Structure formats: structure tokens, C-alpha cells
Amino acid sequence: MAAEFPQLCEAETAVISRLIGSHVQRLATIAHGDGVCTTHIPAQPTTVRTE
């Protein structure tokens, strides 16, 4: 399916980015001949609450 509709991979990347509120990067896709889709999601810095 990914090979026929590569725009699905782009849409998935955009949805992930919107959900976490951060830029994500697609590293590999089945649509481009890779074995799996791989997405880099950067670690978010943790906030420390002080009271």
C-alpha cells in the first residue's frame, strides 16, 4: 500500500508532528524501498517543577 500511496507516509509524519508539537523526520519508508518506515522523534526536554 505504501508503494502505491507514498503520500500516506507524508501524512503520517505530519500527524505525528502535530500530535507531539515538534518537528519529526522520516528516515526510511517502505514506499522508497526500505524494509520498514522509520521516524526520528527528538527527545523533549523534561521540565522540572519547583515549589
PDB file of C-alpha atoms in Angstrom:
ATOM      1  CA  MET A   1       0.000   0.000   0.000  1.00  0.00           C
ATOM      2  CA  ALA A   2       2.818   2.432   0.850  1.00  0.00           C
ATOM      3  CA  ALA A   3       4.387   1.967  -2.575  1.00  0.00           C
ATOM      4  CA  GLU A   4       1.097   2.868  -4.273  1.00  0.00           C
ATOM      5  CA  PHE A   5       0.266   5.768  -1.962  1.00  0.00           C
ATOM      6  CA  PRO A   6       3.514   7.377  -0.693  1.00  0.00           C
ATOM      7  CA  GLN A   7       1.516  10.428   0.405  1.00  0.00           C
ATOM      8  CA  LEU A   8       0.247   8.291   3.311  1.00  0.00           C
ATOM      9  CA  CYS A   9       3.776   8.281   4.739  1.00  0.00           C
ATOM     10  CA  GLU A  10       3.925  12.072   4.466  1.00  0.00           C
ATOM     11  CA  ALA A  11       0.524  12.404   6.128  1.00  0.00           C
ATOM     12  CA  GLU A  12       1.554  10.076   8.955  1.00  0.00           C
ATOM     13  CA  THR A  13       4.703  12.139   9.574  1.00  0.00           C
ATOM     14  CA  ALA A  14       2.647  15.350   9.655  1.00  0.00           C
ATOM     15  CA  VAL A  15       0.143  13.857  12.117  1.00  0.00           C
ATOM     16  CA  ILE A  16       2.895  12.671  14.464  1.00  0.00           C
ATOM     17  CA  SER A  17       4.493  16.121  14.326  1.00  0.00           C
ATOM     18  CA  ARG A  18       1.205  17.852  15.149  1.00  0.00           C
ATOM     19  CA  LEU A  19       0.379  15.443  17.970  1.00  0.00           C
ATOM     20  CA  ILE A  20       3.668  15.909  19.788  1.00  0.00           C
ATOM     21  CA  GLY A  21       4.143  19.558  18.825  1.00  0.00           C
ATOM     22  CA  SER A  22       7.638  19.033  17.466  1.00  0.00           C
ATOM     23  CA  HIS A  23       9.413  18.504  14.150  1.00  0.00           C
ATOM     24  CA  VAL A  24       9.885  14.832  13.271  1.00  0.00           C
ATOM     25  CA  GLN A  25      11.957  13.402  10.442  1.00  0.00           C
ATOM     26  CA  ARG A  26      11.188  10.378   8.290  1.00  0.00           C
ATOM     27  CA  LEU A  27      14.412   8.395   7.946  1.00  0.00           C
ATOM     28  CA  ALA A  28      13.178   5.438   5.902  1.00  0.00           C
ATOM     29  CA  THR A  29       9.963   4.398   4.186  1.00  0.00           C
ATOM     30  CA  ILE A  30       8.588   1.243   2.670  1.00  0.00           C
ATOM     31  CA  ALA A  31       7.410   3.439  -0.210  1.00  0.00           C
ATOM     32  CA  HIS A  32      11.057   4.161  -1.058  1.00  0.00           C
ATOM     33  CA  GLY A  33      12.088   0.508  -0.850  1.00  0.00           C
ATOM     34  CA  ASP A  34      13.164   0.289   2.791  1.00  0.00           C
ATOM     35  CA  GLY A  35      12.085  -2.691   4.882  1.00  0.00           C
ATOM     36  CA  VAL A  36      10.247  -0.568   7.451  1.00  0.00           C
ATOM     37  CA  CYS A  37       9.189   3.016   7.997  1.00  0.00           C
ATOM     38  CA  THR A  38      11.472   4.760  10.469  1.00  0.00           C
ATOM     39  CA  THR A  39      10.782   8.141  12.029  1.00  0.00           C
ATOM     40  CA  HIS A  40      13.147  10.195  14.185  1.00  0.00           C
ATOM     41  CA  ILE A  41      11.249  11.830  17.039  1.00  0.00           C
ATOM     42  CA  PRO A  42      13.533  14.120  19.058  1.00  0.00           C
ATOM     43  CA  ALA A  43      13.501  13.768  22.824  1.00  0.00           C
ATOM     44  CA  GLN A  44      11.644  16.547  24.549  1.00  0.00           C
ATOM     45  CA  PRO A  45      13.445  18.218  27.434  1.00  0.00           C
ATOM     46  CA  THR A  46      11.736  17.418  30.690  1.00  0.00           C
ATOM     47  CA  THR A  47      10.527  20.287  32.794  1.00  0.00           C
ATOM     48  CA  VAL A  48      11.275  20.262  36.481  1.00  0.00           C
ATOM     49  CA  ARG A  49       8.641  21.663  38.797  1.00  0.00           C
ATOM     50  CA  THR A  50       9.911  23.510  41.802  1.00  0.00           C
ATOM     51  CA  GLU A  51       7.630  24.599  44.562  1.00  0.00           C
TER      52      GLU A  51
END
